[in-house]
XYZ file of C-alpha atoms in Angstrom:
447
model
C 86.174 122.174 52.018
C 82.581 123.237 53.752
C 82.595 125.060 57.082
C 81.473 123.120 60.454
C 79.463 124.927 62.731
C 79.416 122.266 66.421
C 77.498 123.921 68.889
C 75.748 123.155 72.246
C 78.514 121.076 73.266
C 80.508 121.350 76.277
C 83.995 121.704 75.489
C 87.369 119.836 77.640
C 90.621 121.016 76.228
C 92.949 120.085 78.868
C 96.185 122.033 77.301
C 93.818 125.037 76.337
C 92.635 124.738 80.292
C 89.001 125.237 78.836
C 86.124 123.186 80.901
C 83.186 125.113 79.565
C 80.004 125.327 77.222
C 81.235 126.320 73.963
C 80.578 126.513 70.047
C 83.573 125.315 67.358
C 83.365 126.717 63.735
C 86.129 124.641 61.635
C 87.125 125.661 58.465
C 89.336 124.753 56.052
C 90.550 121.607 58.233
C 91.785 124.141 60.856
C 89.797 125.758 64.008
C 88.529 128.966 62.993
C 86.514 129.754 66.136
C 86.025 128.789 69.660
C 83.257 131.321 71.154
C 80.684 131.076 74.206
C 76.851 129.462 72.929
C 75.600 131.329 70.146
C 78.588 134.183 69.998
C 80.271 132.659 67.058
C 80.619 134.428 63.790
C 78.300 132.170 62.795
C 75.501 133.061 65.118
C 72.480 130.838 64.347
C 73.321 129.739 61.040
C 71.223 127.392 59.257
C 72.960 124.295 57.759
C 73.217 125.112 54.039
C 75.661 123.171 51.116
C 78.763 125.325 52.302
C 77.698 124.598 55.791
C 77.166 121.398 58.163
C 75.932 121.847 61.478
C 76.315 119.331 64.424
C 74.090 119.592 67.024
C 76.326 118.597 70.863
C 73.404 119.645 72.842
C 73.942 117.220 76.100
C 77.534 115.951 74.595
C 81.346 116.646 75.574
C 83.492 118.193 72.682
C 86.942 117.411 72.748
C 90.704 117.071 71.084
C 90.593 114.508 68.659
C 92.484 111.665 70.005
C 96.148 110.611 69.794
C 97.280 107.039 70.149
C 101.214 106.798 69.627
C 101.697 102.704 69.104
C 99.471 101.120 66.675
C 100.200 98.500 64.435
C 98.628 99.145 60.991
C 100.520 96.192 59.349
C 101.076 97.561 55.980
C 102.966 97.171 54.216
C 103.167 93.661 53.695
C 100.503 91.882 56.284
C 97.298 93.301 54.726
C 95.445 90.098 55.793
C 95.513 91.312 59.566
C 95.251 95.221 58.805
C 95.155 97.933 56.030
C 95.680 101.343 56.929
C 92.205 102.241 55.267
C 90.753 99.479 57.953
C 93.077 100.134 60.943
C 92.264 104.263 61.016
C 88.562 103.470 60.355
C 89.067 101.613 63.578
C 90.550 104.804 65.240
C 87.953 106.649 63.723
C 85.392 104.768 65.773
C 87.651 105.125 68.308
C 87.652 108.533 68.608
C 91.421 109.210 67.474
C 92.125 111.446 64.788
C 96.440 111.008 64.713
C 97.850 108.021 65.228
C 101.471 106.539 65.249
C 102.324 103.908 62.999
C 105.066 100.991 64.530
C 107.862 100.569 61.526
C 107.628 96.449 62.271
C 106.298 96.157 58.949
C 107.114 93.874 55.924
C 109.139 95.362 54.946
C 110.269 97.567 57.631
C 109.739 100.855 57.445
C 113.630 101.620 57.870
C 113.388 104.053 54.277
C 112.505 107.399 53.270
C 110.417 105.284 50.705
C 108.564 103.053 52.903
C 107.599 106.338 55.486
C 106.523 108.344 52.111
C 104.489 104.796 50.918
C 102.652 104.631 54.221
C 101.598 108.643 54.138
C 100.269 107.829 50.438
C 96.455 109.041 49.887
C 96.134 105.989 47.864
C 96.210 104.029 51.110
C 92.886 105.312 52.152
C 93.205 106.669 55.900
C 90.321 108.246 57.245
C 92.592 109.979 60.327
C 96.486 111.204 59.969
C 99.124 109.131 60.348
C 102.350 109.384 61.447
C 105.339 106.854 60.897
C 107.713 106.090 62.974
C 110.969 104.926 61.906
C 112.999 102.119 62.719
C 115.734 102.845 64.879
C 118.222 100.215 63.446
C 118.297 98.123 59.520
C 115.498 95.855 59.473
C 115.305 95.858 63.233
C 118.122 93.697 64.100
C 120.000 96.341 66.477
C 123.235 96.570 64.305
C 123.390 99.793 61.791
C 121.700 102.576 62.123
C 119.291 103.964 59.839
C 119.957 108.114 58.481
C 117.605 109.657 60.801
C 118.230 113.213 59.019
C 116.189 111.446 56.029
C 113.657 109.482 58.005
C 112.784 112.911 59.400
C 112.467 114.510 56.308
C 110.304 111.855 54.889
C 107.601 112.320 57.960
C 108.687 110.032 60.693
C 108.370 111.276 64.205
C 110.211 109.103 66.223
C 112.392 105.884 66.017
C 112.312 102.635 67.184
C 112.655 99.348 67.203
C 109.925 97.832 68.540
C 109.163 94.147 69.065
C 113.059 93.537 68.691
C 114.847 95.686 71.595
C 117.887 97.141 70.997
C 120.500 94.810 72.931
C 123.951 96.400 72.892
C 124.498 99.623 75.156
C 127.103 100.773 72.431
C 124.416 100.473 69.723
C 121.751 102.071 71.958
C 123.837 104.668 73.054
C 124.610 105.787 69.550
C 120.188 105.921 68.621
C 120.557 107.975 71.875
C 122.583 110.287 70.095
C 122.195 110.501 66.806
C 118.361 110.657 67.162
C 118.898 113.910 69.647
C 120.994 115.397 66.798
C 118.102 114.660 64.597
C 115.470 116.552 66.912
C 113.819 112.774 67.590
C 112.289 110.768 70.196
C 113.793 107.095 71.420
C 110.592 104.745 71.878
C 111.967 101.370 73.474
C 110.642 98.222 73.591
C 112.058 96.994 77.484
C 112.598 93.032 76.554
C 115.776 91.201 77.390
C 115.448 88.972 75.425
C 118.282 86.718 76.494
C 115.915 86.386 79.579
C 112.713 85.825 77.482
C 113.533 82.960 75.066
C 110.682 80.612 74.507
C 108.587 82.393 77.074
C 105.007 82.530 76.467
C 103.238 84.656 79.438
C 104.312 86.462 82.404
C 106.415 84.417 84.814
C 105.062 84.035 88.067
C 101.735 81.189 89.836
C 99.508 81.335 86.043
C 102.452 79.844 84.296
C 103.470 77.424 86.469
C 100.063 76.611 86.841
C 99.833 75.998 83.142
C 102.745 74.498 82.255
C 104.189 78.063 80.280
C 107.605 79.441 80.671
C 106.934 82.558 81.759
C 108.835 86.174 81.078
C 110.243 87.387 84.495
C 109.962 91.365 85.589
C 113.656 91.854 85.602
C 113.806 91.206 81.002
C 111.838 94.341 80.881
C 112.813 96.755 84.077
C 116.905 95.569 83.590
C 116.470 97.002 80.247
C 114.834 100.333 81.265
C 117.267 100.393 84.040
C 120.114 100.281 81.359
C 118.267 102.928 79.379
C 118.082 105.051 81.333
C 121.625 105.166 82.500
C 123.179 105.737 78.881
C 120.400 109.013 79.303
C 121.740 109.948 82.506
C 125.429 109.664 80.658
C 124.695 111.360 77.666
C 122.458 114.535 79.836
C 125.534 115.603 81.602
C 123.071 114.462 84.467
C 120.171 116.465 82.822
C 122.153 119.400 82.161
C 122.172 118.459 78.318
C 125.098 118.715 75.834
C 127.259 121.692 75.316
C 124.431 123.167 73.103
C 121.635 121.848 75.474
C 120.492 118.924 74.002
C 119.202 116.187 75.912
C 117.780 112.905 74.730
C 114.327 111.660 74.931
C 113.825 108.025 75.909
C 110.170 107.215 75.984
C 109.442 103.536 77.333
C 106.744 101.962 75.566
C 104.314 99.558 77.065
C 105.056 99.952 80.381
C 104.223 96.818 82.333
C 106.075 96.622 85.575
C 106.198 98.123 88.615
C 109.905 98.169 89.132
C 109.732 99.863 85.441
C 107.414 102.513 86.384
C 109.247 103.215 89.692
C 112.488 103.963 87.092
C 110.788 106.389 85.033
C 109.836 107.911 88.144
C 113.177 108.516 89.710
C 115.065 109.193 86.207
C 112.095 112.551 86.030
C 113.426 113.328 89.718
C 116.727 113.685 88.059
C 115.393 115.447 85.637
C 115.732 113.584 83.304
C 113.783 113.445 79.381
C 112.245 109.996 80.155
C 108.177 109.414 79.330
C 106.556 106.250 79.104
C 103.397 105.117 78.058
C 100.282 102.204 79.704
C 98.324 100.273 77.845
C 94.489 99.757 79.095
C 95.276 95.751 79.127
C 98.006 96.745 81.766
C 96.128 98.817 83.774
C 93.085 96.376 83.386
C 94.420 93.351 83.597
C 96.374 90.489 85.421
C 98.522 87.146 84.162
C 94.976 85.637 85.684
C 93.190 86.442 82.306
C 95.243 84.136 80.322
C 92.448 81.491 81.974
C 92.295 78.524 79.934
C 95.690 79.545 77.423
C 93.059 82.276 75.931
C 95.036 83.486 73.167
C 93.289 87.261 73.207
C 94.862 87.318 76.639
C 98.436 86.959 75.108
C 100.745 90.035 74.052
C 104.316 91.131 74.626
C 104.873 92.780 77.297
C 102.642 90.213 79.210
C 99.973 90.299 81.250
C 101.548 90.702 84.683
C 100.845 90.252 88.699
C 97.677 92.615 90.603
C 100.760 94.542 91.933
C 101.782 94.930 88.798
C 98.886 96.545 87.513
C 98.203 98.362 90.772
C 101.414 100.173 89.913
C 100.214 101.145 86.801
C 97.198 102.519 87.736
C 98.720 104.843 90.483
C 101.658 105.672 87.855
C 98.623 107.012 85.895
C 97.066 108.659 88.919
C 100.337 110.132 90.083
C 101.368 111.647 86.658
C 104.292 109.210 86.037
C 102.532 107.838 82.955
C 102.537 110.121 80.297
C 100.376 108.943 78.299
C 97.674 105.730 77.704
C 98.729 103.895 74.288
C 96.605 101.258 72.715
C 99.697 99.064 71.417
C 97.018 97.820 68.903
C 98.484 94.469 67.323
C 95.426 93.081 64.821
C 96.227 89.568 64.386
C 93.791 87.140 61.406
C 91.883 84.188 63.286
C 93.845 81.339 62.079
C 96.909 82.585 63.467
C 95.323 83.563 67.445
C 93.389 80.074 66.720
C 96.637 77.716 67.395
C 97.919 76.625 70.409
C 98.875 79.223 73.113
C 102.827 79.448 73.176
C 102.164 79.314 68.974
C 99.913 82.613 68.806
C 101.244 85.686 68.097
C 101.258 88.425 70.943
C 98.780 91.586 70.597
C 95.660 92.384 70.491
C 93.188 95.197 69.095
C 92.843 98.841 71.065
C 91.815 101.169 69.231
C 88.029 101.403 69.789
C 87.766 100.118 73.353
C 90.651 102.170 74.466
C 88.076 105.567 75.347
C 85.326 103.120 76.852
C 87.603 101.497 78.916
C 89.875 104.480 80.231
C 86.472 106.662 80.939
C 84.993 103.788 83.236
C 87.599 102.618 84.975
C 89.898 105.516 85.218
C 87.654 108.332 85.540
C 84.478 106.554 86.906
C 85.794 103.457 88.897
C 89.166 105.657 90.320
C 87.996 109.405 90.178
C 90.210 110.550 87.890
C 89.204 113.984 86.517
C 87.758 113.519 82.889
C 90.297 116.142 81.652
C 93.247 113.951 83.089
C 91.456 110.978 81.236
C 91.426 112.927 78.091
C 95.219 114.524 78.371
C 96.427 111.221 78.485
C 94.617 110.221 75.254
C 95.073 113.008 73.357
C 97.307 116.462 74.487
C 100.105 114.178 76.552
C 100.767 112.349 74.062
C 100.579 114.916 70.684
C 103.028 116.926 72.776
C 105.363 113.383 73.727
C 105.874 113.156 69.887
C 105.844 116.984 68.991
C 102.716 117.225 66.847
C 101.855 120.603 67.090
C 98.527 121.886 66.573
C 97.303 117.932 67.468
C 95.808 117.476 70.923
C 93.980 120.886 71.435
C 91.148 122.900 69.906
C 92.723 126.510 70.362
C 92.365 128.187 67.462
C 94.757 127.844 64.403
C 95.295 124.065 65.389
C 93.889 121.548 62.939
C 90.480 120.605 63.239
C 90.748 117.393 64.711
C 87.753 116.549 67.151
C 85.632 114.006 69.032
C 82.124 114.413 70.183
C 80.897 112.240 72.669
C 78.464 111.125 75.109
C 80.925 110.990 78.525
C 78.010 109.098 80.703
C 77.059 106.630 78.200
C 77.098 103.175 78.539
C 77.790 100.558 76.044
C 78.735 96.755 75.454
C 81.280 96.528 72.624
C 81.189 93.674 70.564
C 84.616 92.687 68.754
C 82.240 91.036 65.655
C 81.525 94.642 65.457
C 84.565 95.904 64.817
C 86.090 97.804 61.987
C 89.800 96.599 62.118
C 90.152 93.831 59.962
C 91.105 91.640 63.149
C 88.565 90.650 66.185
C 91.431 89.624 69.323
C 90.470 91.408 71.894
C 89.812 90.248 75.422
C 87.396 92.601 75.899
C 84.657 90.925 73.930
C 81.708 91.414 76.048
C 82.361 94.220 78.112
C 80.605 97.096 79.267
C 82.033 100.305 78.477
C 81.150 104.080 79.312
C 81.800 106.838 77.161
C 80.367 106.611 72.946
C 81.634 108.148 70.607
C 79.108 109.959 68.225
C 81.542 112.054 65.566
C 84.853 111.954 64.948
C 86.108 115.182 62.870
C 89.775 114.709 61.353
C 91.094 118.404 60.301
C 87.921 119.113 59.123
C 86.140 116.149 57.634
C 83.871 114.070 59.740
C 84.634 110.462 59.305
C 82.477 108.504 62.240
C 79.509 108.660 62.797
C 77.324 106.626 65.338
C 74.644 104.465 63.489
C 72.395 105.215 65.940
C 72.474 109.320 65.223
């Protein structure tokens, strides 16, 4: 593997606390050096066949990033996503690790499927990391060996798209995934609340004619949640050998939710949860004319809604910003609205989006922008050496333009799938390389 030599850059490595010109050397898919302009080992090195060179001058140098709910679809749904074409997405995207959802076909619920996915003969250009399912074949009965799953690679369990119903059942993932040193990532939907709903409840769907999901499926659920932690903390004092379990809400969509997570961290509790930029973007008033790239699970909810997600994100309640990228093929989004399936694409608008509106529209400090995307969340799932450039951690980087302004274009796109509501818009931040532990595998066109 060659040597990498990025200099002129200005580097933001929000858990390193570096804001700062600096020049990278990366070697043998780990950081080997991180050294003022020009003080490198390297000095001014000429590029050479054991040497590549890439010149930052003007550009921001940062942790590769880390999205922690994508939907790659294999195995078994290669017709909306392949691994090879969902991280070439994140690639583009800027994220070097990302999380793979175990709602697969079949689902990843085996030390076989987890090893299949990790394969190098499924092609992925940035790492991957399962995630197990928390129950068999999602249905919220028997428990999966999480000792095994571990073993095999998986990094957390869940069950997502199919929450986990019965407080004896969740209690035991509670605990038997805290023996097992692993994260609980729940998907808040009662469904006994949600049957045959289509959108969020509220004016849109009555306007419409929908049946709409109300607030209470997804916060009553969190609510419960986070009671069986409280339980099982000894009120955050953890076990008799200090164990405590870690509940980390996915797709946070509701205010009442976010306002749980926040009180269950005043009691100290281990409870994270993550936003989508949809959620923090977004109202129920973008489902317009039953657009079908307007439709996911959670939905779309109320402006007060996503006004509480945005200050959860200013205020540090949301731990991290998660694309939740569902691919779907066009015939299936092209049916009538309560037929589609929920979800839609993420992973390359999720930068463009989070720099304008977060960091440019509400001030938030690029590093905070770029914590949430990328050290946050590497530490939420314990991948170590992920999510900062201090050296000995793998040489996973993005190299971007922070100011730049762009229109992306879903035709454009290198996921398989095109449903995105953001079609069209104008985003600010471009990615130009993308370096995963060691091996550049973006580049812009235009370089």
């Amino acid at each position: 593997m060659s040597t990498v030599l990025i200099r002129g850059g200005h580097l933001i490595d929000p858990a390193a606390g570096v804001d700062a010109p600096r020049d990278i050397v990366l070697k043998d898919g780990r950081v080997a050096e991180v050294a003022e302009p020009g003080k490198t080992s390297l000095g001014k090195a000429k590029a050479s066949s054991d040497l590549q060179i890439i010149d930052a001058k003007g550009l921001t140098i940062a942790p590769g990033l880390v999205d922690i709910h994508v939907h790659l679809r294999e195995p078994g749904q290669g017709h909306k996503e392949t691994i090879a074409t969902g991280t070439t997405a994140a690639a583009a995207g800027g994220f070097t690790s990302v999380a793979a959802m175990p709602n697969t076909v079949p689902t990843n619920d085996s030390p076989e499927i987890t090893r299949w996915m990790q394969a190098p003969e499924r092609g992925a250009s940035v790492r991957v990391f399962p995630i197990g399912a928390a129950t068999r074949a999602l249905k919220g009965e028997v428990l999966n060996d999480y000792a095994a799953l571990k073993a095999a690679g998986v990094v957390a369990v869940t069950d997502d798209g199919h929450p986990i119903l019965k407080d004896s059942i969740m209690r035991e993932v509670l605990i038997n995934a805290t023996r097992s040193g692993l994260s609980v990532i729940q998907h808040a939907e009662d469904t006994r609340l949600t049957g045959g709903c289509s959108m969020n409840a509220g004016p849109m769907a009555f306007r419409l004619g929908l049946r709409g999901m109300p607030p209470e499926a997804e916060y009553g659920l969190v609510e419960r949640d986070i009671r069986l932690v409280t339980e099982l903390s000894m009120n955050g004092k953890g076990d008799k050998n200090g164990h405590r379990p870690h509940l980390h809400v996915a797709h946070t969509s509701t205010a009442q939710a976010v306002a749980a997570v926040r009180q269950a961290r005043r009691n100290g509790l281990r409870v994270t949860c993550e936003v989508a930029p949809h959620h923090f973007l977004l109202t129920e008033e973008h489902v317009g004319a039953y657009d079908t790239n307007a439709k996911m699970n959670p939905p779309l909810r109320s402006a007060a809604d996503r006004d509480a997600m945005i200050q959860g994100i200013l205020d540090g309640v949301v731990d991290a910003i998660a694309t939740d990228h569902a691919p779907h093929a066009a015939h299936e989004k092209e049916v009538e609205f309560e037929r589609a399936p929920n979800g839609i694409t993420g992973l390359e608008s999720a930068l463009g989006l989070s720099l304008r509106w977060l960091h440019h529209e509400w001030k938030l400090p690029i590093g905070r922008v770029l914590s949430l995307l990328s050290a946050q969340p590497a530490a939420l799932l314990g991948l170590k050496g992920r999510g900062t450039l201090t050296v000995g951690s793998f040489a996973d980087v993005m190299v971007f333009d922070p100011k730049q302004e762009w229109t992306f274009h879903a035709k454009d796109s290198r996921s398989k799938s095109k449903n995105t509501p953001f079609d069209g818009w104008t985003m600010q931040g471009r990615v130009h390389w993308t370096i995963s532990e060691g091996r550049v595998v973006y580049k812009a066109e235009a370089l």
